[in-house]
CSV table of N, CA and C in Angstrom, one decimal:
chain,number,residue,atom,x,y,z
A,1,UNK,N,98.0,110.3,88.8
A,1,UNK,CA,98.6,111.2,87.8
A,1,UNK,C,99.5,110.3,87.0
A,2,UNK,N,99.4,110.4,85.5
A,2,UNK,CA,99.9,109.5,84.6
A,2,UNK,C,101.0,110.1,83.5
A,3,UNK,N,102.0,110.6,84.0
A,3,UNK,CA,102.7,111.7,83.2
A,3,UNK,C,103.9,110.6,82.2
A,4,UNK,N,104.1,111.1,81.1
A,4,UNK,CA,104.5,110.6,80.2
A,4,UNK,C,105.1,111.8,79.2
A,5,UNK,N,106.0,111.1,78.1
A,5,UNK,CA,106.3,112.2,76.9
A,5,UNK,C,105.8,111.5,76.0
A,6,UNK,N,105.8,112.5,74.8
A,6,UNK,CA,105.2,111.6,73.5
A,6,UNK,C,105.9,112.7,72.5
A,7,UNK,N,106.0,112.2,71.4
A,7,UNK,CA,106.4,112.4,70.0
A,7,UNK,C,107.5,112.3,69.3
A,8,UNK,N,108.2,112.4,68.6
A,8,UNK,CA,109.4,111.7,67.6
A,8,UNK,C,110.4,111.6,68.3
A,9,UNK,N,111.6,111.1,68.1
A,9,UNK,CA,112.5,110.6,69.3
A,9,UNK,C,113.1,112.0,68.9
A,10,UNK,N,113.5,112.7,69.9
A,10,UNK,CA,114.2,113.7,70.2
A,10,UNK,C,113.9,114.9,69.7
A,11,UNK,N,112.3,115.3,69.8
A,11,UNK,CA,111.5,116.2,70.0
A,11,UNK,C,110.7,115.9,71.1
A,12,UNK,N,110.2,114.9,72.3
A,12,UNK,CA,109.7,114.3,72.9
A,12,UNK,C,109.1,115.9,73.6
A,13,UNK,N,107.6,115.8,73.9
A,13,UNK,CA,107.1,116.8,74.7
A,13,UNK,C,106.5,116.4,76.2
A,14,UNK,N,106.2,117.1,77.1
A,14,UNK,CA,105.7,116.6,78.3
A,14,UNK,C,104.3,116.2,78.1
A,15,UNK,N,103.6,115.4,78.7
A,15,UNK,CA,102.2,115.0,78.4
A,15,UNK,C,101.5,114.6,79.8
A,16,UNK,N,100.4,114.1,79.8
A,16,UNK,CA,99.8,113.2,80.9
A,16,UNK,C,98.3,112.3,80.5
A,17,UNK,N,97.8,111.6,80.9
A,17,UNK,CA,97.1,111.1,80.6
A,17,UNK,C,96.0,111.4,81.3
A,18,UNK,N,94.9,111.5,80.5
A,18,UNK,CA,93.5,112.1,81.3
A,18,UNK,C,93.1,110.4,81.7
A,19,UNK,N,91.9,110.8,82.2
A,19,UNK,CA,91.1,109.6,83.1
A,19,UNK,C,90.2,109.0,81.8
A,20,UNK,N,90.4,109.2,80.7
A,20,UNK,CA,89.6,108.7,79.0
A,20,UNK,C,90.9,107.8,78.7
A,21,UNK,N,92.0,108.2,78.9
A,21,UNK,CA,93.2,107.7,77.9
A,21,UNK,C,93.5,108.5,77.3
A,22,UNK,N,93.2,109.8,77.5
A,22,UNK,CA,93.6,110.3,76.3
A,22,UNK,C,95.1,111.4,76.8
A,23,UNK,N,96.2,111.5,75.7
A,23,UNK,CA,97.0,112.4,76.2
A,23,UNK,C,96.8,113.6,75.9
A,24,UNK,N,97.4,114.4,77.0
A,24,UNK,CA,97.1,116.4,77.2
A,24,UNK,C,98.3,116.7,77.2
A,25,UNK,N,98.5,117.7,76.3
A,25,UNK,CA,99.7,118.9,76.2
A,25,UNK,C,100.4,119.1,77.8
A,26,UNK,N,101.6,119.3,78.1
A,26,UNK,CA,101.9,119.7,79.7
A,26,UNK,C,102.5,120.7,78.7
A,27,UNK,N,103.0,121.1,77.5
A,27,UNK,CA,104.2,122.0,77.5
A,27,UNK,C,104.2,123.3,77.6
A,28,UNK,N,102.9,123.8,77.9
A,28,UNK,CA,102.8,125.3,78.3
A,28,UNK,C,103.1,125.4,79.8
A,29,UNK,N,102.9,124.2,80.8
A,29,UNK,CA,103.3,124.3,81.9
A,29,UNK,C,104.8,123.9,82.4
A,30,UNK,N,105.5,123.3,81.9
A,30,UNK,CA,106.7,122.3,82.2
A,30,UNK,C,107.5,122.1,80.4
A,31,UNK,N,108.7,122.2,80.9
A,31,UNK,CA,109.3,121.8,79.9
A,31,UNK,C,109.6,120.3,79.2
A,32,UNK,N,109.5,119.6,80.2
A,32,UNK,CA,109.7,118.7,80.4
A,32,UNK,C,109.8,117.5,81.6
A,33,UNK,N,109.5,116.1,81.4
A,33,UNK,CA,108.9,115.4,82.2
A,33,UNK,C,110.8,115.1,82.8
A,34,UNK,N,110.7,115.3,84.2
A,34,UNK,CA,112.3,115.1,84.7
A,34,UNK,C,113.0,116.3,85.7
A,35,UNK,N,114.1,116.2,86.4
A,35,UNK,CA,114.3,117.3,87.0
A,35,UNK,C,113.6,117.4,88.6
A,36,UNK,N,113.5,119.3,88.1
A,36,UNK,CA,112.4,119.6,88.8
A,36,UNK,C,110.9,119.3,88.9
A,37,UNK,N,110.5,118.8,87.5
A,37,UNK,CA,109.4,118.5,87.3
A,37,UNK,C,109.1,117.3,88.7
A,38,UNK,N,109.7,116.3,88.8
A,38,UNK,CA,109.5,115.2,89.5
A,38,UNK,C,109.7,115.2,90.9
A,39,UNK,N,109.6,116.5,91.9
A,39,UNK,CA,110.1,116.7,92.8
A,39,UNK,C,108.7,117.2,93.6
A,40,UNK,N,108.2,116.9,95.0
A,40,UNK,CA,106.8,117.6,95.3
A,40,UNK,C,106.6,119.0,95.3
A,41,UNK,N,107.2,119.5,94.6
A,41,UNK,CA,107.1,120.8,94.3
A,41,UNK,C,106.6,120.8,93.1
A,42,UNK,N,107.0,120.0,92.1
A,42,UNK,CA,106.5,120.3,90.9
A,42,UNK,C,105.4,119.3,90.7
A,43,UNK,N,105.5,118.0,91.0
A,43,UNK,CA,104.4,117.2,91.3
A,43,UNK,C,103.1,117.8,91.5
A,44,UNK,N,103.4,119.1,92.7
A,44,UNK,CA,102.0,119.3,93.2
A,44,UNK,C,101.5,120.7,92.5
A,45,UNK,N,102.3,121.3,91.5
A,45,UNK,CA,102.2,122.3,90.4
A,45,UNK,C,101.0,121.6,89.4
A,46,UNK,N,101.7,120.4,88.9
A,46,UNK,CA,101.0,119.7,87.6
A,46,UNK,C,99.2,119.0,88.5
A,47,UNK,N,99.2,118.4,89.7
A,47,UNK,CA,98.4,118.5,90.4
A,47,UNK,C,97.6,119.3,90.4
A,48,UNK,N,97.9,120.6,90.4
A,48,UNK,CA,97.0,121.5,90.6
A,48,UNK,C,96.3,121.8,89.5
A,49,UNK,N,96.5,121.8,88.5
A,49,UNK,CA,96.2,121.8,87.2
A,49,UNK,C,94.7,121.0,86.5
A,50,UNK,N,93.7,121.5,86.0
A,50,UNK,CA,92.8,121.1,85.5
A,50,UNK,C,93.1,120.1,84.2
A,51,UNK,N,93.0,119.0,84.3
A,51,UNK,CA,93.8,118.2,83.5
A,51,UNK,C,93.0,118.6,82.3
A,52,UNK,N,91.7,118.7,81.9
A,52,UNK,CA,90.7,118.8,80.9
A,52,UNK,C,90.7,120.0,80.3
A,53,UNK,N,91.5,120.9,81.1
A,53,UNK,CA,91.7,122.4,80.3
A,53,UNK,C,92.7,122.3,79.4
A,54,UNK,N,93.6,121.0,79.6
A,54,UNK,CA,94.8,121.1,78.3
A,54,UNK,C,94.5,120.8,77.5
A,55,UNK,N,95.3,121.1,76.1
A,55,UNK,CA,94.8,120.7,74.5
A,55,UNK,C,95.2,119.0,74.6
A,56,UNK,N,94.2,118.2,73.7
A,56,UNK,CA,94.1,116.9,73.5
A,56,UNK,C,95.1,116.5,72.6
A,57,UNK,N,96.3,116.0,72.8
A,57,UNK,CA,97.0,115.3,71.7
A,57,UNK,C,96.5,114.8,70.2
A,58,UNK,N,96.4,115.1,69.3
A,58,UNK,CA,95.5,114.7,68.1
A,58,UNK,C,96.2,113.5,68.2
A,59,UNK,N,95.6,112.2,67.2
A,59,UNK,CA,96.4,111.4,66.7
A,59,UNK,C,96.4,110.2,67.8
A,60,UNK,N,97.5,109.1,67.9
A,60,UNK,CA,98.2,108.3,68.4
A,60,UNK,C,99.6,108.1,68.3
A,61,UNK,N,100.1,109.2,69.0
A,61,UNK,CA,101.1,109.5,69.1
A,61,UNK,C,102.2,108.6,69.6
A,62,UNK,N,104.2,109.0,69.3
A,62,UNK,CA,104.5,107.8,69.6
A,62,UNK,C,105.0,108.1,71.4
A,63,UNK,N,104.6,107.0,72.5
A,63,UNK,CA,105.3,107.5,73.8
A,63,UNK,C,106.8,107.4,73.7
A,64,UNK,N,107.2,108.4,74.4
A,64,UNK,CA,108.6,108.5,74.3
A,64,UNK,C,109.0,107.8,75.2
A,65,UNK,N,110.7,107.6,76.0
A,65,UNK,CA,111.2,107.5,77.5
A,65,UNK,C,110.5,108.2,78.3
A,66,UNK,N,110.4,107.7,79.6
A,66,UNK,CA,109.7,107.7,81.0
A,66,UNK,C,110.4,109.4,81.2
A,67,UNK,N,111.3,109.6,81.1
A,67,UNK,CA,111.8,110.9,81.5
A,67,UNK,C,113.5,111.4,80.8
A,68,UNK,N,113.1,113.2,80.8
A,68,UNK,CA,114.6,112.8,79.9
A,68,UNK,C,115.2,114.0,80.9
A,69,UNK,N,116.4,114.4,79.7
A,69,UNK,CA,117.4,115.2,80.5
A,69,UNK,C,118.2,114.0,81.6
A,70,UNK,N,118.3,113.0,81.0
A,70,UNK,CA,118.9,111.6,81.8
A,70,UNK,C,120.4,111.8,82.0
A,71,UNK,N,120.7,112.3,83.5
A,71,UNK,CA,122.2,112.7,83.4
A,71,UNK,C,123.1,110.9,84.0
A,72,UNK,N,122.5,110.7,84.4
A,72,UNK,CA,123.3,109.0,85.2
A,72,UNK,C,122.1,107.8,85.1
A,73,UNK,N,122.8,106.9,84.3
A,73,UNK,CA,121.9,105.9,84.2
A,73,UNK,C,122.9,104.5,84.8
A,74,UNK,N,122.4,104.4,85.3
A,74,UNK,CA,123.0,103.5,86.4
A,74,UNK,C,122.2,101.7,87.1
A,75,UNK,N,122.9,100.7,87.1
A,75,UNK,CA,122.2,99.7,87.2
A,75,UNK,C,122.7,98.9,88.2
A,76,UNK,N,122.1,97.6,88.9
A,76,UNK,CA,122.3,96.4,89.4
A,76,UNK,C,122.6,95.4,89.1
A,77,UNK,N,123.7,94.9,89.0
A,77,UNK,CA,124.0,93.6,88.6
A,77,UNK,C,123.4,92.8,89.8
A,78,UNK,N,123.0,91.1,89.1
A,78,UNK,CA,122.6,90.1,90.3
A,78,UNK,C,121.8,90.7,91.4
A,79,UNK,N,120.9,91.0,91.0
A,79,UNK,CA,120.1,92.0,92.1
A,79,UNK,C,119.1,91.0,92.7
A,80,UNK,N,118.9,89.6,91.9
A,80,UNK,CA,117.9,88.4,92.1
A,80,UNK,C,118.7,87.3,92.7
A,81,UNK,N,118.4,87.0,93.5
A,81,UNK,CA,119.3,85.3,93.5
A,81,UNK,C,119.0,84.3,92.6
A,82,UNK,N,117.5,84.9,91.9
A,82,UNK,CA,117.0,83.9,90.5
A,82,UNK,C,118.4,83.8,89.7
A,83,UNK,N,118.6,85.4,89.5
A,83,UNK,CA,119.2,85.8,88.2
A,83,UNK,C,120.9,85.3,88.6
A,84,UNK,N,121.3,85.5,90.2
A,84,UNK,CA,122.3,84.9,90.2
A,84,UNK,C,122.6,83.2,89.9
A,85,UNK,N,121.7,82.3,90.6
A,85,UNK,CA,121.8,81.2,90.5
A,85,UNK,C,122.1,80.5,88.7
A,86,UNK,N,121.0,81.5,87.9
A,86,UNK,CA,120.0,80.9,86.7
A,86,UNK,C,122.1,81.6,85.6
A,87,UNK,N,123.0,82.6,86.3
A,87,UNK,CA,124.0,82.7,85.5
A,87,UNK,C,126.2,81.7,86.2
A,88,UNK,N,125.0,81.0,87.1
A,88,UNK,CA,125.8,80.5,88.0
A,88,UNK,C,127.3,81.7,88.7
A,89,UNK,N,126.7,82.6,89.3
A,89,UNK,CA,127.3,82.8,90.1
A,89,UNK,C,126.9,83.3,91.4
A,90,UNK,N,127.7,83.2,92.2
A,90,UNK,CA,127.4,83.5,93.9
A,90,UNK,C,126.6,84.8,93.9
A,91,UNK,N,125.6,84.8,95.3
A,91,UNK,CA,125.0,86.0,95.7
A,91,UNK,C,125.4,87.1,95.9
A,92,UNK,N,125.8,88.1,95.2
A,92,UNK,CA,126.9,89.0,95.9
A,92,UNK,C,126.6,89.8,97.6
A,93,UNK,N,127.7,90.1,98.0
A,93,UNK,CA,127.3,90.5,99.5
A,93,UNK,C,127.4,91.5,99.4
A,94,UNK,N,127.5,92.8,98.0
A,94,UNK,CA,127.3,94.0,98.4
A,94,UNK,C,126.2,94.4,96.4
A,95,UNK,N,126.0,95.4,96.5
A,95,UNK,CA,125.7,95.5,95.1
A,95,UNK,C,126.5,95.6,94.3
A,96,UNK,N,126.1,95.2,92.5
A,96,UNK,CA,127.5,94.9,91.6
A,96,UNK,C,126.7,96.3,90.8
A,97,UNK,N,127.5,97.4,90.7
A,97,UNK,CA,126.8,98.8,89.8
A,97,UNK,C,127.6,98.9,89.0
A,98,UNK,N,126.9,99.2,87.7
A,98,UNK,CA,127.7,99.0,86.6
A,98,UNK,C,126.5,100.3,85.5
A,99,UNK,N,127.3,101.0,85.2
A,99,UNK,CA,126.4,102.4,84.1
A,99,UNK,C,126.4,101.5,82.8
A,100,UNK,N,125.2,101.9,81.9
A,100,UNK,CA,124.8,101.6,80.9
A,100,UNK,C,124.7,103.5,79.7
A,101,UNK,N,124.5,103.2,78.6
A,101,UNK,CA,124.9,104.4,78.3
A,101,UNK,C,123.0,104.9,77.6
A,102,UNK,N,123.4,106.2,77.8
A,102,UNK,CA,121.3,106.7,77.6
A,102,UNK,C,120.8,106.9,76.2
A,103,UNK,N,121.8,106.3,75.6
A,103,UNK,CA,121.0,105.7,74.2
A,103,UNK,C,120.5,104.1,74.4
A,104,UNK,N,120.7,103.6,75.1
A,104,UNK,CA,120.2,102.5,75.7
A,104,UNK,C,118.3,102.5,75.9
A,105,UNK,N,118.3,103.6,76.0
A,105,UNK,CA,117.0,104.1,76.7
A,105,UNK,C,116.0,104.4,75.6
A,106,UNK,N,114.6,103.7,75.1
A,106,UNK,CA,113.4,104.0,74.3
A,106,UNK,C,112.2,103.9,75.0
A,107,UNK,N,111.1,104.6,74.1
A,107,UNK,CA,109.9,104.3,74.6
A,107,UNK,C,109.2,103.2,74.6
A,108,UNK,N,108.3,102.6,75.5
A,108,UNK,CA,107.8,101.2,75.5
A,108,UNK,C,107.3,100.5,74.3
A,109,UNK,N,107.3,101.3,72.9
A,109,UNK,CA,106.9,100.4,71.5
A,109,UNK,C,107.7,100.7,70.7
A,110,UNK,N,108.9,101.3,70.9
A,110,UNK,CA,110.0,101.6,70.4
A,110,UNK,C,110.7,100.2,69.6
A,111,UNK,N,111.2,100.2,68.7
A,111,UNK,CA,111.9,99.3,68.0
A,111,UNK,C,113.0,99.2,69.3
A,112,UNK,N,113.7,97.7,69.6
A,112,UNK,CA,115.1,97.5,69.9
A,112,UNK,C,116.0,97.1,68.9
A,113,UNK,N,117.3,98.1,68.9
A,113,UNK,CA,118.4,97.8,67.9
A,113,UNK,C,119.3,97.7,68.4
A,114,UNK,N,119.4,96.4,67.8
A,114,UNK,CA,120.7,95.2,68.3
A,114,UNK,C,122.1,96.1,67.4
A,115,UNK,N,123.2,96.3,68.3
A,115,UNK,CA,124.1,96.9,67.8
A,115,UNK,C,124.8,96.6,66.8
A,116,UNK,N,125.7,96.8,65.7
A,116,UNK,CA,126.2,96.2,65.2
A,116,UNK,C,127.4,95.3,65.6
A,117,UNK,N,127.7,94.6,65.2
A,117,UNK,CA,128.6,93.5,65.7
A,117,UNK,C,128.3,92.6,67.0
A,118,UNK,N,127.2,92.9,67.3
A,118,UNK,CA,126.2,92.2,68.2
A,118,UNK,C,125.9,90.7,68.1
A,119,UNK,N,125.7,89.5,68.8
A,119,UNK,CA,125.4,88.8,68.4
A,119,UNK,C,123.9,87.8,69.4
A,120,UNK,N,123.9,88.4,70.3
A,120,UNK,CA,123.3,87.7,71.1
A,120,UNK,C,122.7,89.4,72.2
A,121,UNK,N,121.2,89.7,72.5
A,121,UNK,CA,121.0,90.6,73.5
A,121,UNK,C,120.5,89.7,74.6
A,122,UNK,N,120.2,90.5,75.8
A,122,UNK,CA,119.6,90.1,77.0
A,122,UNK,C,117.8,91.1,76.8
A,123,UNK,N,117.1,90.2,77.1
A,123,UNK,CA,115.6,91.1,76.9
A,123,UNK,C,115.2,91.2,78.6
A,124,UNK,N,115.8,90.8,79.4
A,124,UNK,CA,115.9,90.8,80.9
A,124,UNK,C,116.3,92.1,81.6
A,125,UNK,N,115.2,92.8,81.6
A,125,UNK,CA,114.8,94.6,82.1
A,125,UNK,C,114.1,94.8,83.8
A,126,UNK,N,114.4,95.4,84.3
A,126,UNK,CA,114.3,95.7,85.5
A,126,UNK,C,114.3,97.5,85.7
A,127,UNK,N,113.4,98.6,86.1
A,127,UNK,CA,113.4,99.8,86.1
A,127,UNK,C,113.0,100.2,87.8
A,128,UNK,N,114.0,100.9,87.6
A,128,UNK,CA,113.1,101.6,88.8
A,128,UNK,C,113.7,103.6,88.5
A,129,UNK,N,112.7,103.9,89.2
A,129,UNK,CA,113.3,105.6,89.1
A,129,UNK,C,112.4,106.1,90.5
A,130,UNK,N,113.3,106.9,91.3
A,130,UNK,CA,113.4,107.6,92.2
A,130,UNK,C,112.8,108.8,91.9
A,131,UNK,N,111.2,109.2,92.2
A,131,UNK,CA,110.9,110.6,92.0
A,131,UNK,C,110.6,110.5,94.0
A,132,UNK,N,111.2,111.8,93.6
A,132,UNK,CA,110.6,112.9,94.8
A,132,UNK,C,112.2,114.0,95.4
A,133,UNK,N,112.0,114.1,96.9
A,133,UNK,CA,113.6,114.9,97.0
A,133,UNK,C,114.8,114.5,96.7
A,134,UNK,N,115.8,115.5,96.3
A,134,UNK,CA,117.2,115.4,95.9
A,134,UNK,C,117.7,114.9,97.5
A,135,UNK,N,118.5,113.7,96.9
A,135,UNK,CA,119.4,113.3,98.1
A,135,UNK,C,120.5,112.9,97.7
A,136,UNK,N,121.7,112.9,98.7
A,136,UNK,CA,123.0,112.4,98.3
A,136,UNK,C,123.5,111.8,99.8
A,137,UNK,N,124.0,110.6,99.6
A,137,UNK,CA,124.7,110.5,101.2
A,137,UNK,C,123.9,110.0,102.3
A,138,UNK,N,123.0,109.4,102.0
A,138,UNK,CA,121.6,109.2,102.8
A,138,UNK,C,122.2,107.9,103.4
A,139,UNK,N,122.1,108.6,105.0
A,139,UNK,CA,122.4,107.3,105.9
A,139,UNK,C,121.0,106.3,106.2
A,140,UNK,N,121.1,104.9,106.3
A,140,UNK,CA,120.3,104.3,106.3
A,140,UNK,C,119.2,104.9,107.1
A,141,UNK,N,119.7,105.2,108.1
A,141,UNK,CA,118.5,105.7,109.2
A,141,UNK,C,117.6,106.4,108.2
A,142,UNK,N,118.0,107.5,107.1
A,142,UNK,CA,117.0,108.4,107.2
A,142,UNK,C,116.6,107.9,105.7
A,143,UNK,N,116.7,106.6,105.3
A,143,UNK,CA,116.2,106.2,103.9
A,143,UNK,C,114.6,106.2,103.7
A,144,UNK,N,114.2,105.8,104.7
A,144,UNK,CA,113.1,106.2,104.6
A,144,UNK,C,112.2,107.1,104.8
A,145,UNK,N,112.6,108.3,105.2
A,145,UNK,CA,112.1,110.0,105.6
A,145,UNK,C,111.6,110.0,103.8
């Protein structure tokens, strides 16, 4: 299952990708790709779903962000010992977390705009996103349940 958003930046609708390539409307079922959506509850909602019964995207539409309604966007510093070594400093011994802010965030052919008074970016990207249950507090033991 290949779920995605697509269309103008901040009209973005739910979508998925059929087994053609081609994208299918989700927005009579889900409001949006995020949330509840991403949880085996809703996972196995969009699952159930006859992907070929939904309307076909006309066009080549633009993909939006991986998911929205983005309340905490949150990162790793020095997560590599490449990346440590390659900025010369030490391996850290715990994680270095540092938030980024969620205008930060576009779709994969999205223009990047260098801010103003900018002079230099980093193109060095690393994603991960956690779908499935809500957790908070998760002792190691049960990280992997």
């Amino acid at each position: 299952m290949k779920l995605l958003r697509y269309g103008p930046v901040g009209q973005e609708k739910p979508g998925i990708l059929d087994n053609d390539g081609n994208v299918r409307d989700l927005s009579a079922h889900v409001d949006d790709i995020g949330g509840d959506v991403l949880t085996p509850d809703g996972l196995a909602k969009i699952a159930a779903l006859n992907v070929t019964d939904l309307n076909t995207v006309d066009s080549d539409p633009r993909i939006g962000t991986c998911v929205g309604d983005i309340g905490k966007f949150m990162c790793i510093g020095l997560n590599y010992s490449d990346h440590a070594a390659e900025t010369n400093m030490p391996i850290p011994e715990e994680p270095i977390l540092f938030a980024k802010f969620n205008s930060a965030i576009s779709g994969p052919n999205d223009d990047v705009i260098m801010p103003r008074g900018s002079s230099k970016m980093d193109w060095e990207v690393e994603l991960g996103i956690v779908i499935g249950s809500k957790a908070k507090y998760v002792s190691e033991d049960q990280a992997l349940d």
